[in-house]
PDB file of C-alpha atoms and ligand atoms in Angstrom:
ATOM      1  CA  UNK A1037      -7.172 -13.751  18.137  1.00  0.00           C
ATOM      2  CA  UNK A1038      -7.230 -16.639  15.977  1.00  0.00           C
ATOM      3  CA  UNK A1039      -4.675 -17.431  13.438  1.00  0.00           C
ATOM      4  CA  UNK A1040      -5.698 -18.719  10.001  1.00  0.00           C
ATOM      5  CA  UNK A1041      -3.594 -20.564   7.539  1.00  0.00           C
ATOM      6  CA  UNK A1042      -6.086 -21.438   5.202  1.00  0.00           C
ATOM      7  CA  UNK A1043      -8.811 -19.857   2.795  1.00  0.00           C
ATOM      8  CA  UNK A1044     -11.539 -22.238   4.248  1.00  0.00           C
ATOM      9  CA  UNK A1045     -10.917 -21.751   7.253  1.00  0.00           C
ATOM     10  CA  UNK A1046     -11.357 -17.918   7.104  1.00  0.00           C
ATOM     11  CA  UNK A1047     -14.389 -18.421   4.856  1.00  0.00           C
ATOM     12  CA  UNK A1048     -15.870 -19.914   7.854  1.00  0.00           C
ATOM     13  CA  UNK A1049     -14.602 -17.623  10.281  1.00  0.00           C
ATOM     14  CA  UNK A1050     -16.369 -14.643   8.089  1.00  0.00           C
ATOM     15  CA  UNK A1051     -19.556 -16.165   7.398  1.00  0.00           C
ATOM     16  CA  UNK A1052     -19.597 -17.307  10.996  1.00  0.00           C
ATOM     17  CA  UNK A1053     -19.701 -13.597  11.729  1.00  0.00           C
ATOM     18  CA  UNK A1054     -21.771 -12.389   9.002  1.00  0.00           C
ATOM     19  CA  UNK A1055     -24.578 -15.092  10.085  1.00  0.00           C
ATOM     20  CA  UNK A1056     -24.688 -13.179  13.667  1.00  0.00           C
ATOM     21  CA  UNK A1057     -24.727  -9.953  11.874  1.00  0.00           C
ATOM     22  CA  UNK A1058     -21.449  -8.931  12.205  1.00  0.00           C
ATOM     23  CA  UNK A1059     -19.851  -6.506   9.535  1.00  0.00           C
ATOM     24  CA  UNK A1060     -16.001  -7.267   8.618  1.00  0.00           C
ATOM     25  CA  UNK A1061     -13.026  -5.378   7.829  1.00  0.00           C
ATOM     26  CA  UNK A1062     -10.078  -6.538   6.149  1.00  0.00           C
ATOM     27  CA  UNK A1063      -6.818  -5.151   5.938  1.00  0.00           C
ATOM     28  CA  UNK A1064      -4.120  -6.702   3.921  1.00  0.00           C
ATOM     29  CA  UNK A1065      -0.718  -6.476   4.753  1.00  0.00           C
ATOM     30  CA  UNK A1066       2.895  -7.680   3.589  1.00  0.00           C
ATOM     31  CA  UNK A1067       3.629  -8.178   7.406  1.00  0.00           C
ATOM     32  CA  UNK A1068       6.663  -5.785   9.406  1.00  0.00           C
ATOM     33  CA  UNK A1069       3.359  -4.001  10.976  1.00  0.00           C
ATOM     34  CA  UNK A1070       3.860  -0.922  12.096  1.00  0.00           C
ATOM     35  CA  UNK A1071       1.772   1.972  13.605  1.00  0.00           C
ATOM     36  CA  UNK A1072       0.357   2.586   9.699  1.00  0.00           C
ATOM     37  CA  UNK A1073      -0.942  -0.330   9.780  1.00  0.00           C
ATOM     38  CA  UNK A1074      -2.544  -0.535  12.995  1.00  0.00           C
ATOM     39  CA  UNK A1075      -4.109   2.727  11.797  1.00  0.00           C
ATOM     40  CA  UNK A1076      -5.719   0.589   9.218  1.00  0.00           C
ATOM     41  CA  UNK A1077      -6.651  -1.746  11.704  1.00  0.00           C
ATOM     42  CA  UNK A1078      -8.243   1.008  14.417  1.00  0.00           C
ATOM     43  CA  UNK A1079     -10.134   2.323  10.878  1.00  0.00           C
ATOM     44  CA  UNK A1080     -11.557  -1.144  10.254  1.00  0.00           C
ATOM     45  CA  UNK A1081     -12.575  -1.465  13.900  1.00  0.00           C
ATOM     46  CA  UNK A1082     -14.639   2.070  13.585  1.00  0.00           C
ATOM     47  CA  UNK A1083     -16.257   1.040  10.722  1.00  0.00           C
ATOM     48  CA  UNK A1084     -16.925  -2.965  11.287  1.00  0.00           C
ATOM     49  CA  UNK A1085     -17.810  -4.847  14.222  1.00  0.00           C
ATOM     50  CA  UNK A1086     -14.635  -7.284  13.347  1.00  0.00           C
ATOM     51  CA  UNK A1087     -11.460  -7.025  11.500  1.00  0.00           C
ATOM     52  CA  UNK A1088      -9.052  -9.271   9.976  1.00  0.00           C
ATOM     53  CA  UNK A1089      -5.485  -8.527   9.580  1.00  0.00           C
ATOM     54  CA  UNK A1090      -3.889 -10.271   6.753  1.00  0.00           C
ATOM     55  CA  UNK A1091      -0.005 -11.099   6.239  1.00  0.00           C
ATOM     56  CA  UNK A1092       1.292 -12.639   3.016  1.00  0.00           C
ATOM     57  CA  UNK A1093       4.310 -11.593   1.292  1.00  0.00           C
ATOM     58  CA  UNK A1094       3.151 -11.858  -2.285  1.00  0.00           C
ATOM     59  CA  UNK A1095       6.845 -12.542  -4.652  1.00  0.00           C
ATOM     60  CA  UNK A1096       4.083 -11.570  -7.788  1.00  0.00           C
ATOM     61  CA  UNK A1097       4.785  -8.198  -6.747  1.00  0.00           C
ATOM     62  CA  UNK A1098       8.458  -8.347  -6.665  1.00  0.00           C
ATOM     63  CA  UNK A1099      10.633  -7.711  -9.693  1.00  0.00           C
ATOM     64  CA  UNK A1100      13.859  -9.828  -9.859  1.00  0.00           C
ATOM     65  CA  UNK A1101      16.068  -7.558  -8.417  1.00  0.00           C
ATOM     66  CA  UNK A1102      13.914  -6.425  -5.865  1.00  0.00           C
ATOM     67  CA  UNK A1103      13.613  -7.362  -1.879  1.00  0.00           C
ATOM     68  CA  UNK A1104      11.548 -10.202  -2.301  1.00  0.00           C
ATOM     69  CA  UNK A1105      13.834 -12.552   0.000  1.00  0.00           C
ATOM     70  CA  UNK A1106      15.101  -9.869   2.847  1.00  0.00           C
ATOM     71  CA  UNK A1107      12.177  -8.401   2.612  1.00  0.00           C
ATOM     72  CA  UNK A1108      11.380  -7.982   7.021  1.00  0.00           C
ATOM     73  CA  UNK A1109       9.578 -11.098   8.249  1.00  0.00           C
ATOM     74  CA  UNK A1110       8.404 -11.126  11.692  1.00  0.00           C
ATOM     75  CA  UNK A1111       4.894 -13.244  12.179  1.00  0.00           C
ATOM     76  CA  UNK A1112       4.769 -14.057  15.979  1.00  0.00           C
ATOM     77  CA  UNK A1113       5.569  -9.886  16.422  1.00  0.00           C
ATOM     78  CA  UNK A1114       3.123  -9.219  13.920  1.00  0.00           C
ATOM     79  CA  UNK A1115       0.538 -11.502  15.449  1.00  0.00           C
ATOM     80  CA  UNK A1116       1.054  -9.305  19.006  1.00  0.00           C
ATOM     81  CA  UNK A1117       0.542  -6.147  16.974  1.00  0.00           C
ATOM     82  CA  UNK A1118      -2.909  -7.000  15.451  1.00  0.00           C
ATOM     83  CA  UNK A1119      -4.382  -8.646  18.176  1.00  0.00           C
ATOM     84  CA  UNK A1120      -2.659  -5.622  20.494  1.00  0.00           C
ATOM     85  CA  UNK A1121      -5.095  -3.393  18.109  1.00  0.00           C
ATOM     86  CA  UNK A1122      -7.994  -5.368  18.128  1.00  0.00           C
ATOM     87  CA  UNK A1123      -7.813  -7.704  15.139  1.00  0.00           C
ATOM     88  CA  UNK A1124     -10.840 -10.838  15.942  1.00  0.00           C
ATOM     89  CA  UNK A1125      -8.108 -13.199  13.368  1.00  0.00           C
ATOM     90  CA  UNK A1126      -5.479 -12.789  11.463  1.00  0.00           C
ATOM     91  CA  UNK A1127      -5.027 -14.606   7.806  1.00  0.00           C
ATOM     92  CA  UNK A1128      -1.305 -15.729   7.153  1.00  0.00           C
ATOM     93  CA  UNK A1129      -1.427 -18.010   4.460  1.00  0.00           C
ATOM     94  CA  UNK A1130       1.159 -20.404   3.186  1.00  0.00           C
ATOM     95  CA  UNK A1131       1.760 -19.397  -0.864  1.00  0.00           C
ATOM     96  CA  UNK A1132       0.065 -22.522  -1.850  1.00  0.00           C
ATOM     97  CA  UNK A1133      -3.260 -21.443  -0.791  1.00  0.00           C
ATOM     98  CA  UNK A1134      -2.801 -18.352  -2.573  1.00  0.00           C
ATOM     99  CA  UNK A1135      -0.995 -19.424  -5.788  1.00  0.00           C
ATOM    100  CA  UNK A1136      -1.655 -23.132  -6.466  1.00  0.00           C
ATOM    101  CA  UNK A1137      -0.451 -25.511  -8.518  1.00  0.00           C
ATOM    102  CA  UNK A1138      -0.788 -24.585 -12.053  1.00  0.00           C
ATOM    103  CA  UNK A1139      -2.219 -20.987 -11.292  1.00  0.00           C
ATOM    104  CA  UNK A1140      -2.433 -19.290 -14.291  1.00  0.00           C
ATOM    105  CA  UNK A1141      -4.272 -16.281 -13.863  1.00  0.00           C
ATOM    106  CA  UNK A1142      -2.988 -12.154 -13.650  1.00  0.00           C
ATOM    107  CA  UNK A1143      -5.521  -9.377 -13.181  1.00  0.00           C
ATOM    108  CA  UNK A1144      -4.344  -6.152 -14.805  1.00  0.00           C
ATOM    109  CA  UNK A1145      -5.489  -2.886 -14.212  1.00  0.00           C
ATOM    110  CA  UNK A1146      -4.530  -0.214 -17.233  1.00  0.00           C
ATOM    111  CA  UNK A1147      -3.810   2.980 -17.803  1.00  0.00           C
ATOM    112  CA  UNK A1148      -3.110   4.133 -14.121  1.00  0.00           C
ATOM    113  CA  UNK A1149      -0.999   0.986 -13.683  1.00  0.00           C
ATOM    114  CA  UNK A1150       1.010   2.388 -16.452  1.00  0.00           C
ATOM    115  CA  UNK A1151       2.664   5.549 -14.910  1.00  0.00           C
ATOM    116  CA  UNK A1152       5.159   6.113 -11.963  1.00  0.00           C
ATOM    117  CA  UNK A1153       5.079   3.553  -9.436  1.00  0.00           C
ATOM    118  CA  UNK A1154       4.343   1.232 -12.799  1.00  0.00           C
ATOM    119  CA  UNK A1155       6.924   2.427 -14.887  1.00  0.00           C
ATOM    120  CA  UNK A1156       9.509   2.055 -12.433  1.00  0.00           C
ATOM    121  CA  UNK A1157       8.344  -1.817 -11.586  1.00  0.00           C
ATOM    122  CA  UNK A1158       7.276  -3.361 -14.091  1.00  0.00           C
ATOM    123  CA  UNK A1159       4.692  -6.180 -13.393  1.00  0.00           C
ATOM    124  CA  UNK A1160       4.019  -4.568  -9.635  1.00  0.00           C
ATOM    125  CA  UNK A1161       0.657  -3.329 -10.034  1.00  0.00           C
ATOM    126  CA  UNK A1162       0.097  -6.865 -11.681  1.00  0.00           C
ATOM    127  CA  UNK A1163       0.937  -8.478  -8.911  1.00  0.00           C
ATOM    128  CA  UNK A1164      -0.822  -6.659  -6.607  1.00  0.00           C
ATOM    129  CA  UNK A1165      -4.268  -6.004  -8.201  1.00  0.00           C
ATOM    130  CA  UNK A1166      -3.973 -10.114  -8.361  1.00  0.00           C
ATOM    131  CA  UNK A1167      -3.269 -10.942  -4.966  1.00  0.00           C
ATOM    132  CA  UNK A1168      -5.284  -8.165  -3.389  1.00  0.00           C
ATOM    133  CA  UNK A1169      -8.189  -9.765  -5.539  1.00  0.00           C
ATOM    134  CA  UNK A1170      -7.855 -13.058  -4.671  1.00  0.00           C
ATOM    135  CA  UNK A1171      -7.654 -11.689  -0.773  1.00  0.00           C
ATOM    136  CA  UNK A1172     -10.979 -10.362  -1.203  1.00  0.00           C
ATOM    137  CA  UNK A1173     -12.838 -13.239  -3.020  1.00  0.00           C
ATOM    138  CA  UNK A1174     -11.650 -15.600  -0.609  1.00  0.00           C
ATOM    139  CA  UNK A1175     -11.927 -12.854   2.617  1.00  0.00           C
ATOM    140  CA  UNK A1176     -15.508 -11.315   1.383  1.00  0.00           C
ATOM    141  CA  UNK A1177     -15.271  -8.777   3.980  1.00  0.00           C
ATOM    142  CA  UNK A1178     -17.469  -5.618   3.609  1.00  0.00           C
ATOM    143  CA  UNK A1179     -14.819  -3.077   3.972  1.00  0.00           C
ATOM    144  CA  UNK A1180     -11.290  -3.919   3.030  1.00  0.00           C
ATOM    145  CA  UNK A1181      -8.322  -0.822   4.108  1.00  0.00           C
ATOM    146  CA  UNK A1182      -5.361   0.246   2.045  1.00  0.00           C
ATOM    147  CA  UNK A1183      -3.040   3.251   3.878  1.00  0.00           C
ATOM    148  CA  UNK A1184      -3.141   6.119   1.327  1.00  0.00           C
ATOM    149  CA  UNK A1185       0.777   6.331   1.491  1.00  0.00           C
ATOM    150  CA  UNK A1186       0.812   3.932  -1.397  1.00  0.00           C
ATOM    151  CA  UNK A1187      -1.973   6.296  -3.373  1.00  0.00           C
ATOM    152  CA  UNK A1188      -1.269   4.629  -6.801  1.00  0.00           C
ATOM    153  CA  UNK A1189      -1.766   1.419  -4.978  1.00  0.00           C
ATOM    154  CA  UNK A1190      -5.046   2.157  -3.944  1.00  0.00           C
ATOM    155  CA  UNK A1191      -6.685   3.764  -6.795  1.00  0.00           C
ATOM    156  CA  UNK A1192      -5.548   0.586  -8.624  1.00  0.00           C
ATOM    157  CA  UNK A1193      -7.130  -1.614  -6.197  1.00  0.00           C
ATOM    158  CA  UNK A1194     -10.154   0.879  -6.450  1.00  0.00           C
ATOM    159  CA  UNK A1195     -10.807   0.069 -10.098  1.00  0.00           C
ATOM    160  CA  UNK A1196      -9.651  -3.503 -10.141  1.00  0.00           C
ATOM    161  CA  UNK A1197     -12.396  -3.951  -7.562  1.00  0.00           C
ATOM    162  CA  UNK A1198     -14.963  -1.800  -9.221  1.00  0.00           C
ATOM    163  CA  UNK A1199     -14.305  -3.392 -12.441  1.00  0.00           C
ATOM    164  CA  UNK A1200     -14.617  -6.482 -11.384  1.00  0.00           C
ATOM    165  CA  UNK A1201     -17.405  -6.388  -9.481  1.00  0.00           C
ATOM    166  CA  UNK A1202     -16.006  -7.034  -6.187  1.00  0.00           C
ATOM    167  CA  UNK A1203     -19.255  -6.249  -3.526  1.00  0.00           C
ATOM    168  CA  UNK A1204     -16.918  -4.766  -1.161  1.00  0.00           C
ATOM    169  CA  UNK A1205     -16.257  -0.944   0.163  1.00  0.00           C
ATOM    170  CA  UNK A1206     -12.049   0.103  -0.576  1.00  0.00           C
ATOM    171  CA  UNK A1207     -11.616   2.808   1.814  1.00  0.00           C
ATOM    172  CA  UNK A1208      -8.353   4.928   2.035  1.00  0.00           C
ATOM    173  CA  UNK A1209      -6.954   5.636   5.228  1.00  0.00           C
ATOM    174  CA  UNK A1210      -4.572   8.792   5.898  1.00  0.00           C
ATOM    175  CA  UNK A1211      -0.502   8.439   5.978  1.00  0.00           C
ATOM    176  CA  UNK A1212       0.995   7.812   9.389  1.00  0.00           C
ATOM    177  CA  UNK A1213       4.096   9.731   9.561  1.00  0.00           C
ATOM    178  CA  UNK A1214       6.947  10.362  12.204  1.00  0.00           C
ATOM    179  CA  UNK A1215       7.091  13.998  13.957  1.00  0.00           C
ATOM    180  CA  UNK A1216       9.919  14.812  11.325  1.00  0.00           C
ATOM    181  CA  UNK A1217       7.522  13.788   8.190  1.00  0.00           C
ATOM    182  CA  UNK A1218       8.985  10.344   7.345  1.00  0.00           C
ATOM    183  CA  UNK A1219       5.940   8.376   6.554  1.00  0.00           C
ATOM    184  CA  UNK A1220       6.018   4.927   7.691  1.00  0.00           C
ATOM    185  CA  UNK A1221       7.023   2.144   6.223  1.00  0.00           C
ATOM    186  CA  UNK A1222       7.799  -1.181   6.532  1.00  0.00           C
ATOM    187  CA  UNK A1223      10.817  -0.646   4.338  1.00  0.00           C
ATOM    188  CA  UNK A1224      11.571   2.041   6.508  1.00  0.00           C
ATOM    189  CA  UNK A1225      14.170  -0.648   8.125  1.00  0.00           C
ATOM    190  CA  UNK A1226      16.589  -0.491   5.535  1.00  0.00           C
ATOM    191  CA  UNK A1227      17.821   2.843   6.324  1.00  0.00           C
ATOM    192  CA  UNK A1228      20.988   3.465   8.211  1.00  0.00           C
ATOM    193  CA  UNK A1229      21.081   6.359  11.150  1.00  0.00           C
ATOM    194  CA  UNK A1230      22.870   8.315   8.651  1.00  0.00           C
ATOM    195  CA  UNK A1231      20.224   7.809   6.014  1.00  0.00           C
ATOM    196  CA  UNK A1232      17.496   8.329   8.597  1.00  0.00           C
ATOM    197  CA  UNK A1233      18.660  11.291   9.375  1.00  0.00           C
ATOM    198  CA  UNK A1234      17.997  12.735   5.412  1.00  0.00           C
ATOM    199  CA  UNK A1235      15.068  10.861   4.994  1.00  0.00           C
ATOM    200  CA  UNK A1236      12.459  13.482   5.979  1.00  0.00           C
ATOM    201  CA  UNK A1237      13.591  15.692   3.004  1.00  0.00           C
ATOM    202  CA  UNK A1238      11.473  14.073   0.492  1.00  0.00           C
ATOM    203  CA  UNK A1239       8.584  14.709   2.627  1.00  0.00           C
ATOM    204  CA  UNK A1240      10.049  18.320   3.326  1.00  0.00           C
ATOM    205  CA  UNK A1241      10.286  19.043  -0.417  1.00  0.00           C
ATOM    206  CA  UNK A1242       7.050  17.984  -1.279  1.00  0.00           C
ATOM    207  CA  UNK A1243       5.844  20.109   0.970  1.00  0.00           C
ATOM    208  CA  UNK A1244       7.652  22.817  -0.168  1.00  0.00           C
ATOM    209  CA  UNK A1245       6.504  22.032  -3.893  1.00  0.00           C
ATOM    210  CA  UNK A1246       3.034  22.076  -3.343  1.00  0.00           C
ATOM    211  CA  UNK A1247       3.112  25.288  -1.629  1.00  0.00           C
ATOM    212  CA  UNK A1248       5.337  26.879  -4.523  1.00  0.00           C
ATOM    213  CA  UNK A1249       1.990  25.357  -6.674  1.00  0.00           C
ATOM    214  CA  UNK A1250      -0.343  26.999  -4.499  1.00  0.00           C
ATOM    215  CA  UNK A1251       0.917  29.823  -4.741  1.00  0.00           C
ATOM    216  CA  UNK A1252       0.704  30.051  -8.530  1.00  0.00           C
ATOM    217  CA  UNK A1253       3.961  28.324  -9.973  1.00  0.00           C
ATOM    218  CA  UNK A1254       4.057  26.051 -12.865  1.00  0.00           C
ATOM    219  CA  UNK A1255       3.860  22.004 -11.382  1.00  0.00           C
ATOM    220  CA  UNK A1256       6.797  20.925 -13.518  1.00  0.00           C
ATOM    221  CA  UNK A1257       9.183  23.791 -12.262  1.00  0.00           C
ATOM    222  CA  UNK A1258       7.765  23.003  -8.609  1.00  0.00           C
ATOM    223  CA  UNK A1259       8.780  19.407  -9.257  1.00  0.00           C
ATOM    224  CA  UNK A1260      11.823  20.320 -10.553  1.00  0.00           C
ATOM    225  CA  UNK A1261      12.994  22.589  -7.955  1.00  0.00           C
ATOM    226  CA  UNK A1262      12.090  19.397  -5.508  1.00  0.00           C
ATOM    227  CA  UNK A1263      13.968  16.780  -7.318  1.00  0.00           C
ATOM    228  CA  UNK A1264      16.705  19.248  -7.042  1.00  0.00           C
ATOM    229  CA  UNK A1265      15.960  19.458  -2.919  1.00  0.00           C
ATOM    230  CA  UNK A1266      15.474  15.490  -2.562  1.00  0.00           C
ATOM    231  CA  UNK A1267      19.298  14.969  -4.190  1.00  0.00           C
ATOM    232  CA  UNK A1268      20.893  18.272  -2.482  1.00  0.00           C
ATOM    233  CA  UNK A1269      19.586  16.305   0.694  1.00  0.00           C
ATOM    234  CA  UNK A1270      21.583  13.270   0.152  1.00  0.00           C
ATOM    235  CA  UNK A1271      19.073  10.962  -1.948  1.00  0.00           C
ATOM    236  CA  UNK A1272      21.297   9.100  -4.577  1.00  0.00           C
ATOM    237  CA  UNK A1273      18.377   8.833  -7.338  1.00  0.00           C
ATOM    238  CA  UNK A1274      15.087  10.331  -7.404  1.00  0.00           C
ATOM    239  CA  UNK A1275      13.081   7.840  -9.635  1.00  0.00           C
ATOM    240  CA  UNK A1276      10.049  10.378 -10.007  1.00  0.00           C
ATOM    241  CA  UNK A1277       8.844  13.571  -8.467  1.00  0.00           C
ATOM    242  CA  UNK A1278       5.674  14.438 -10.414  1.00  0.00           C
ATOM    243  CA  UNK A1279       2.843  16.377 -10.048  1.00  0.00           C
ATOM    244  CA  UNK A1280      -0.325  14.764 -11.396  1.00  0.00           C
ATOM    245  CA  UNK A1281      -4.359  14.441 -11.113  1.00  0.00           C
ATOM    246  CA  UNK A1282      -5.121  12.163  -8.165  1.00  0.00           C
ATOM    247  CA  UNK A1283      -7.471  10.553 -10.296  1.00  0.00           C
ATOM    248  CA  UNK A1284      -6.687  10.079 -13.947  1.00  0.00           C
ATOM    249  CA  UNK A1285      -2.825  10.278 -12.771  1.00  0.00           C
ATOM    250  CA  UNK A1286      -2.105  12.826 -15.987  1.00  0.00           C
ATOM    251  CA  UNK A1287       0.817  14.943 -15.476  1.00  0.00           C
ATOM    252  CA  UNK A1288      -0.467  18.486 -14.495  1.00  0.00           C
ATOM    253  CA  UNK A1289       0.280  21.410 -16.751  1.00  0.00           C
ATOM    254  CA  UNK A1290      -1.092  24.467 -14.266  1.00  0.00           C
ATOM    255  CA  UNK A1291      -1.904  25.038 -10.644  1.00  0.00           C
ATOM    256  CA  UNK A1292      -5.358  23.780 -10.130  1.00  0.00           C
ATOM    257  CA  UNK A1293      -8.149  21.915  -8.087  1.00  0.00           C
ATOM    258  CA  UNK A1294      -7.627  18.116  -7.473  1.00  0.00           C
ATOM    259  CA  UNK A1295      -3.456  17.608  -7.836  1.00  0.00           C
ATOM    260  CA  UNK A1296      -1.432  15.792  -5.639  1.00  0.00           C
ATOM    261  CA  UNK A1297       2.628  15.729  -5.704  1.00  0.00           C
ATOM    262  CA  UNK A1298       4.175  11.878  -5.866  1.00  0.00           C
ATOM    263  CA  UNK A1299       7.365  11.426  -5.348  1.00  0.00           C
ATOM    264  CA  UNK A1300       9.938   8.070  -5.137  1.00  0.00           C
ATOM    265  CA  UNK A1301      13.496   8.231  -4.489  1.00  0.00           C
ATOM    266  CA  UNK A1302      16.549   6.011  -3.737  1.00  0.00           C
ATOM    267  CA  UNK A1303      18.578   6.205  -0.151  1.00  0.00           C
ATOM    268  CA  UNK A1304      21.217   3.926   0.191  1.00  0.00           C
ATOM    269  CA  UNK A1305      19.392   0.313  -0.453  1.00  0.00           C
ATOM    270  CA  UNK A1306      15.847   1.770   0.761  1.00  0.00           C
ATOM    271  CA  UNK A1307      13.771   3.183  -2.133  1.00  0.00           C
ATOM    272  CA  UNK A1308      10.763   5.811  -0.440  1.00  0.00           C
ATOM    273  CA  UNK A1309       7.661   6.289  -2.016  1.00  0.00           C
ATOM    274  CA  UNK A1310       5.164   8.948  -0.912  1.00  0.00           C
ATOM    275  CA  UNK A1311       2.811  11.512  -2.015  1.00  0.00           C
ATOM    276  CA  UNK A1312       0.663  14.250  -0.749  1.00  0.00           C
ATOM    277  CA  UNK A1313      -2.691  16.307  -1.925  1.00  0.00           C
ATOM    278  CA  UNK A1314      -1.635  19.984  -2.871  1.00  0.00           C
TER     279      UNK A1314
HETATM  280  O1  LIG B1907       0.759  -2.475   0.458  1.00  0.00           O
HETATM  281  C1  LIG B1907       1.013  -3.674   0.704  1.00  0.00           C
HETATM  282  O2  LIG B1907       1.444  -4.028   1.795  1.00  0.00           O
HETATM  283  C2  LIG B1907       0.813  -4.701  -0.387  1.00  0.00           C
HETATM  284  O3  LIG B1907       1.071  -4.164  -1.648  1.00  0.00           O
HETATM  285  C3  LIG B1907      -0.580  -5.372  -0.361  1.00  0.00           C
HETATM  286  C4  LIG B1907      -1.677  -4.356  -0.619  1.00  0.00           C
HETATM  287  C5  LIG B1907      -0.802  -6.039   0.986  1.00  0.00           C
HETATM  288  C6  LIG B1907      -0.658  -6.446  -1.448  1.00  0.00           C
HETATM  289  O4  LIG B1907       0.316  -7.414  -1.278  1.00  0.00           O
END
């Protein structure tokens, strides 16, 4: 697997491919790879005949108190991983080559960058919709992967790359999840044994609301009733539990075609995110 540091040197590494014939998958990473993202990776692999893993902790995406510095860093372990799975090279750039001197420029997606995930980080949807482009005008690939555990994420990425014209396909892939429910995540590390131990309850109570919504009760008591779950559970802070459209993102105000339950909450220093179809 080769290791690239710099955007020319993975623009020839693609076209070299693309000039054989080769198709290209990219999936973009913050590094800390686990089995969610080696999902991505297998995904990529069905679809193209090559795929490139990408690590770059982006600090656009980080608000000032956030985890931007302790944030897990392991590259030579993450290297393993993706070429373990089948990655052809992996892109780990040095900031420089993504934000250069003088770089001036934000891409921002509205409306669905406004709500949840948005509202409780300001500027995060900013910074990703601007790295993630830049990652893809420099990558080109024809297929680029986002896990579907950060949904908001990827419907953002999905217009910012439909909007601007990006000639790539932004395919979804499912939510890796422990036997217990916990879906994976990087961030995942934070948690203590103790905290481990209650994490599974968010997923548990999402569960529990969308069946409650299937079966005919309003979404915001089922929310309710879930917040109420996540803190009985042990979660100090539940930042949102909401039940929305998993397109436009507007709250829902009956049971109906097309929702999906999101949820966020705080567990000692680890915040979870997750969300599931109803
Ligand atoms: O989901 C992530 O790991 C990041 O937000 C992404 C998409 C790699 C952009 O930095």
């Amino acid at each position: 697997m080769d290791i690239i540091r710099t955007k020319a040197d993975l623009r020839k590494r693609v076209n070299s491919w693309r000039s054989t014939g080769e198709t290209v998958a990219l999936t973009p990473t913050m590094g800390a790879i686990h089995e969610g993202h080696l999902s991505l990776v297998r995904l990529g692999l069905e679809r193209a005949d090559r795929c490139v893993g990408t690590i770059f902790i982006n600090p656009r995406q980080f608000g000032p108190n956030e985890d931007f510095a302790t944030y897990p860093r392991d590259e030579d372990g993450d290297f393993a991983k993706f070429a373990a799975a089948g990655c052809s090279a992996v892109y780990a750039p040095a900031p420089e080559e993504i934000y250069g001197s003088g770089y001036k420029t934000e891409v921002v997606v509205r409306e669905i960058s406004d709500v949840m995930e948005g509202a409780s980080r300001p500027g995060f949807f900013t910074g990703v919709a601007t790295v993630v482009s830049k990652l893809l005008i420099q990558a080109m690939p024809d297929i680029a992967i986002f896990g579907e555990k950060d949904f908001q994420q990827l419907a953002v990425i999905r217009t910012m790359a439909r909007d601007l014209d990006l000639p790539m396909e932004i395919l979804g892939a499912p939510t890796v999840r422990k036997a217990d429910g916990l879906a994976l995540s990087s961030r995942n590390a934070y948690l203590s044994a103790d905290e481990r131990r209650i994490a599974p309850a968010l997923y548990a109570a999402m569960v529990a609301a969308a069946a409650t919504v299937r079966n005919g009760t309003a979404p915001d008591v089922a929310a309710a009733q879930a917040r109420e779950a996540a803190l009985a559970a042990g979660f100090q802070e539940v930042d949102y539990i909401d039940i929305r459209d998993q397109d436009s993102f507007i709250p829902a105000i009956a049971p109906g075609e097309n929702l999906r339950i999101f949820a966020a909450a705080r567990l000692g220093t680890c915040r979870l995110i997750d969300n599931l179809g109803i």
